[in-house]
Structures are given as structure tokens and as C-alpha cells.
XYZ file of N, CA and C in Angstrom:
291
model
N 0.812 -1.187 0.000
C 0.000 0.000 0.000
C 0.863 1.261 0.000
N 1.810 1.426 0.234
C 2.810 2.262 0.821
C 3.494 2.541 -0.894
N 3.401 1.710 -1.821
C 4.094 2.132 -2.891
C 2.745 2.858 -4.264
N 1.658 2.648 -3.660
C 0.836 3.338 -4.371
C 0.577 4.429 -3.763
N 0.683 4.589 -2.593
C 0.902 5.965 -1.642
C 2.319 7.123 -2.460
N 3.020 6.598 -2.666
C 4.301 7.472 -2.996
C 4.066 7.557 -4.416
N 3.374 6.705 -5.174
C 3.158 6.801 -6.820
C 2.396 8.397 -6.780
N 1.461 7.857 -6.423
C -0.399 9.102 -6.593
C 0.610 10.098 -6.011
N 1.683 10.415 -4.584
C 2.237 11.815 -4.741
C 3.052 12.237 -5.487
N 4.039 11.012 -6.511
C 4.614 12.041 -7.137
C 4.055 12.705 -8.386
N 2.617 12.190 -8.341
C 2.173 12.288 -9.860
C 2.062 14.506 -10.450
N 2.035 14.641 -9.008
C 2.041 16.117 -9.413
C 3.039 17.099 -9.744
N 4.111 16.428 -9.377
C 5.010 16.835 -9.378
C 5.661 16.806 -11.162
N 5.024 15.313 -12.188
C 5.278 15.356 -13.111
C 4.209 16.220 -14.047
N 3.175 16.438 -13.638
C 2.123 17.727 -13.955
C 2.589 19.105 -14.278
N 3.625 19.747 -13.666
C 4.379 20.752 -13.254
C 5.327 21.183 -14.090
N 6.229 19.980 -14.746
C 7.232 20.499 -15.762
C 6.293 20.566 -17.147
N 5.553 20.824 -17.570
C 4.937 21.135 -19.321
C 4.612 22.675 -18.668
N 3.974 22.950 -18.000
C 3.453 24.516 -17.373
C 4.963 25.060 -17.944
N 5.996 24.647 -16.721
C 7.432 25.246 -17.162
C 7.841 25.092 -18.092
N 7.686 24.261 -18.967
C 8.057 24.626 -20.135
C 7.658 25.682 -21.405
N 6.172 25.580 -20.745
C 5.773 26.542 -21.460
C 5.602 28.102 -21.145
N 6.385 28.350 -20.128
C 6.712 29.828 -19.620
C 7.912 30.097 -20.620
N 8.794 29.188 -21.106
C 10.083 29.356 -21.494
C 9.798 29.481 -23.290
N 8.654 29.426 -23.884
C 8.463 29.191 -24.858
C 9.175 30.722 -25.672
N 9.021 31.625 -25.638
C 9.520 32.864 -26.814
C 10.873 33.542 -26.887
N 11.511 33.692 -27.280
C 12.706 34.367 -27.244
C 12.455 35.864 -26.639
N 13.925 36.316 -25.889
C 13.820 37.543 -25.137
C 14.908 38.082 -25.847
N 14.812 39.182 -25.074
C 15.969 40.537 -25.947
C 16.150 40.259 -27.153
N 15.491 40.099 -27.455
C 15.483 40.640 -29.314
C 15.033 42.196 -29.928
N 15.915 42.574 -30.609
C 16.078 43.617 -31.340
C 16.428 44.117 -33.006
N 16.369 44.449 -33.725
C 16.681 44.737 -35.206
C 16.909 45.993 -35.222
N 17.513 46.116 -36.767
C 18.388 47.282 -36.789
C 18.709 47.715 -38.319
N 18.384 48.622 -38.977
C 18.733 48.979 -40.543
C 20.511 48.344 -40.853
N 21.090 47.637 -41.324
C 22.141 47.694 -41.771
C 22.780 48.173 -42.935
N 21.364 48.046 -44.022
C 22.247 49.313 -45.075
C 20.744 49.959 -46.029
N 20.618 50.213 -47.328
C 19.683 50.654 -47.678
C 18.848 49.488 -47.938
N 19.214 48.104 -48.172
C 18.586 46.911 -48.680
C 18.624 45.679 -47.540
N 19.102 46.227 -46.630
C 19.002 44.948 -45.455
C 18.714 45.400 -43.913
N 18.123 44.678 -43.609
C 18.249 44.615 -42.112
C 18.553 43.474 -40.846
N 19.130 43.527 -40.317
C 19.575 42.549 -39.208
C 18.863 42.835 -37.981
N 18.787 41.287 -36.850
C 18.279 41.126 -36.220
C 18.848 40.288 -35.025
N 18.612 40.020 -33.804
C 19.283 38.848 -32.897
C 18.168 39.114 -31.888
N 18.609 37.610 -31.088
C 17.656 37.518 -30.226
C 18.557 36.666 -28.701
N 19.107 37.440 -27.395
C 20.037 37.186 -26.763
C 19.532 35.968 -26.166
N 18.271 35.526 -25.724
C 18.079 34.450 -25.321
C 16.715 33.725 -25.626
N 17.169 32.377 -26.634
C 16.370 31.396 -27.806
C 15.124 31.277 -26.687
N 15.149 30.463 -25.756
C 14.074 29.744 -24.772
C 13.388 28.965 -25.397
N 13.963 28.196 -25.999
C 13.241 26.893 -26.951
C 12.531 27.489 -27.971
N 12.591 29.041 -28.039
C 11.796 29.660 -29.044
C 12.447 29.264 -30.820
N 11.614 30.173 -31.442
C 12.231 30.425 -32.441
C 11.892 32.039 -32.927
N 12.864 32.786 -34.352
C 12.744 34.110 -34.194
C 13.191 34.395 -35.703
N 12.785 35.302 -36.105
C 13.210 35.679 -37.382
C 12.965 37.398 -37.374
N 13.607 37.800 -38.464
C 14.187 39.288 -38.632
C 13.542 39.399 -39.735
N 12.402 40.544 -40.363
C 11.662 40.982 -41.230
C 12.042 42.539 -41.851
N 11.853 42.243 -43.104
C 12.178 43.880 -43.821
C 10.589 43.937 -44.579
N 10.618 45.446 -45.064
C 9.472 45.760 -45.577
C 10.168 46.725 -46.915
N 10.350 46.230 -47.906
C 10.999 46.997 -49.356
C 10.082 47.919 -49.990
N 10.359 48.899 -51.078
C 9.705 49.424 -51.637
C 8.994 48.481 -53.053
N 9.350 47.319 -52.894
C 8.935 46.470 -54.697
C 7.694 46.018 -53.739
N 6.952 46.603 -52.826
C 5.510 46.064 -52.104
C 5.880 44.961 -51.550
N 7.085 44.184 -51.246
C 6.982 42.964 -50.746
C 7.867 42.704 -49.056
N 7.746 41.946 -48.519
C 8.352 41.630 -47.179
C 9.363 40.389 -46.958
N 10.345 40.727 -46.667
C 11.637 39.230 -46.770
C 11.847 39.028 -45.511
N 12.110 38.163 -45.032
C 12.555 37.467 -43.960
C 13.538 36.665 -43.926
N 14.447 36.808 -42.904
C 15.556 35.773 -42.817
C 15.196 34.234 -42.280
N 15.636 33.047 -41.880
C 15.009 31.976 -41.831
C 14.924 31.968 -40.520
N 13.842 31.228 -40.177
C 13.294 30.899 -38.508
C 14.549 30.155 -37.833
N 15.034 30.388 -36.679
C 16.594 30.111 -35.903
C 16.022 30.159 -33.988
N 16.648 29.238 -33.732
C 16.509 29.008 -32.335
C 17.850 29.340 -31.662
N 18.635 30.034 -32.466
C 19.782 30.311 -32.007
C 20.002 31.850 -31.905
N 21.201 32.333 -31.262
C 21.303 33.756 -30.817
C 22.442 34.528 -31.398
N 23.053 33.764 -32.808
C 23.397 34.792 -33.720
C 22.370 35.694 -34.411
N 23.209 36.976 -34.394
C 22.094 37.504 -35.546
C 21.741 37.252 -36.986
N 20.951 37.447 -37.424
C 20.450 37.268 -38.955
C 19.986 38.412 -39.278
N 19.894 37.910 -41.023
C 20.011 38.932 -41.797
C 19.120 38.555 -42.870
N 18.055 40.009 -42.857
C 16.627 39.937 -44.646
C 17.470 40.730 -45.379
N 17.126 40.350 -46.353
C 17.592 41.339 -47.545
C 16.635 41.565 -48.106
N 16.280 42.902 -49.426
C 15.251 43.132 -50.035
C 15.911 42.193 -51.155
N 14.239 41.994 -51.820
C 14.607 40.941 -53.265
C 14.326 42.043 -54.351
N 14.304 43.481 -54.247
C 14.125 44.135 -54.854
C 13.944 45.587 -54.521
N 14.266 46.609 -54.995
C 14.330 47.926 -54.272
C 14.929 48.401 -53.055
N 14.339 48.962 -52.432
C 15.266 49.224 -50.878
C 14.283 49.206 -49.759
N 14.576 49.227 -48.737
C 13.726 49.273 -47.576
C 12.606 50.146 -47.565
N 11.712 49.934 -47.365
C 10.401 51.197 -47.166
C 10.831 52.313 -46.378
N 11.078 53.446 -46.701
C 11.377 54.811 -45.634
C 10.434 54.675 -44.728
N 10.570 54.919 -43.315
C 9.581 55.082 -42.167
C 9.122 53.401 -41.594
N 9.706 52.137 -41.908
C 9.138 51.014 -41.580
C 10.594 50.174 -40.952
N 10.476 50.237 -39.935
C 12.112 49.544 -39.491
C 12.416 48.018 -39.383
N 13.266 47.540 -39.715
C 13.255 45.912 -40.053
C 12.479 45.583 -38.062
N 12.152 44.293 -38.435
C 11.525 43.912 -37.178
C 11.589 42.338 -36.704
N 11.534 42.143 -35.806
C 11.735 40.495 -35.372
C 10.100 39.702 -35.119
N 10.435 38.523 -35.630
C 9.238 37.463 -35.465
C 9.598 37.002 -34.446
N 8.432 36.319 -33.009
C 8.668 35.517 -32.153
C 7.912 34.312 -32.233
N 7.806 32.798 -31.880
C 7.041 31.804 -32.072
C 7.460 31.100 -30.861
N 6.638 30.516 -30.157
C 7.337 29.604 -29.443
C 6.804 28.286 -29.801
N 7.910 27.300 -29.419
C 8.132 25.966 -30.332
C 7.377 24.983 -29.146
């Protein structure tokens, strides 16, 4: 009786880690930044199982993105055409995984 006693308490205890995991889900300190007339860069100092990407907005009407990364180098959009939209500053995607 004594070992179904200690089962049923630890059962809450395994209840507990998915919650925590899912506090950890989005990337933090992330920031972007113009790097020239046709690109912009982005980083994100800590992943948290997330994932993150760096977005531009060009004048050819269209939007580029660098590829989705769970890591905390920065990345880099480029326009596929024209230059950055005046007044629209490259920007970061967050997702959590």
C-alpha cells in the first residue's frame, strides 16, 4: 500500500514540468536594426526553446525574412528588390516551439 501511496504523490510533481516549459516558450531581448539601404539585421540574446526571425518591408511592395533560428546569432533579410520602405524599421518574429 505504501508504494501506491508514494506513486499518486509524485504524480504532481510530473504535472508541473509542461506549465514550465511553457513559460520558457519565446525568445527575449530581441532587437533589429537597418544595416544598409537593402538589409536589415536582427538577434535575439536568449532562444528559450523559441524560435525568431528578422523581417524587412521593401519598396517592390513585398516583405523578406531571414530563416526561422533558435539560435542567438544575428540574422540577416535582404530586399529581393528595391530598398527598404522609408519610415518602416526591419523587425523580429517571435514563435514559441
Amino acid at each position: 500500500m505504501l508504494a501506491l501511496v508514494a506513486a499518486a504523490s509524485a504524480a504532481p510533481l510530473l504535472t508541473a514540468a509542461p506549465a514550465q516549459a511553457t513559460v520558457l516558450g519565446n525568445p527575449t531581448g530581441c532587437h533589429a536594426w537597418k544595416e544598409s539601404t537593402t538589409s536589415g539585421m536582427g538577434v535575439c540574446t536568449a532562444a528559450n526553446r523559441g524560435k525568431w526571425r528578422v523581417g524587412v518591408s521593401c519598396t517592390d511592395r513585398h516583405y523578406y525574412y531571414s530563416q526561422w533560428t533558435g539560435y542567438t546569432e544575428p540574422r540577416r533579410a535582404r530586399c529581393g528588390g528595391g530598398t527598404l520602405t522609408p519610415g518602416v524599421d526591419p523587425w523580429i518574429d517571435t514563435m514559441e516551439t
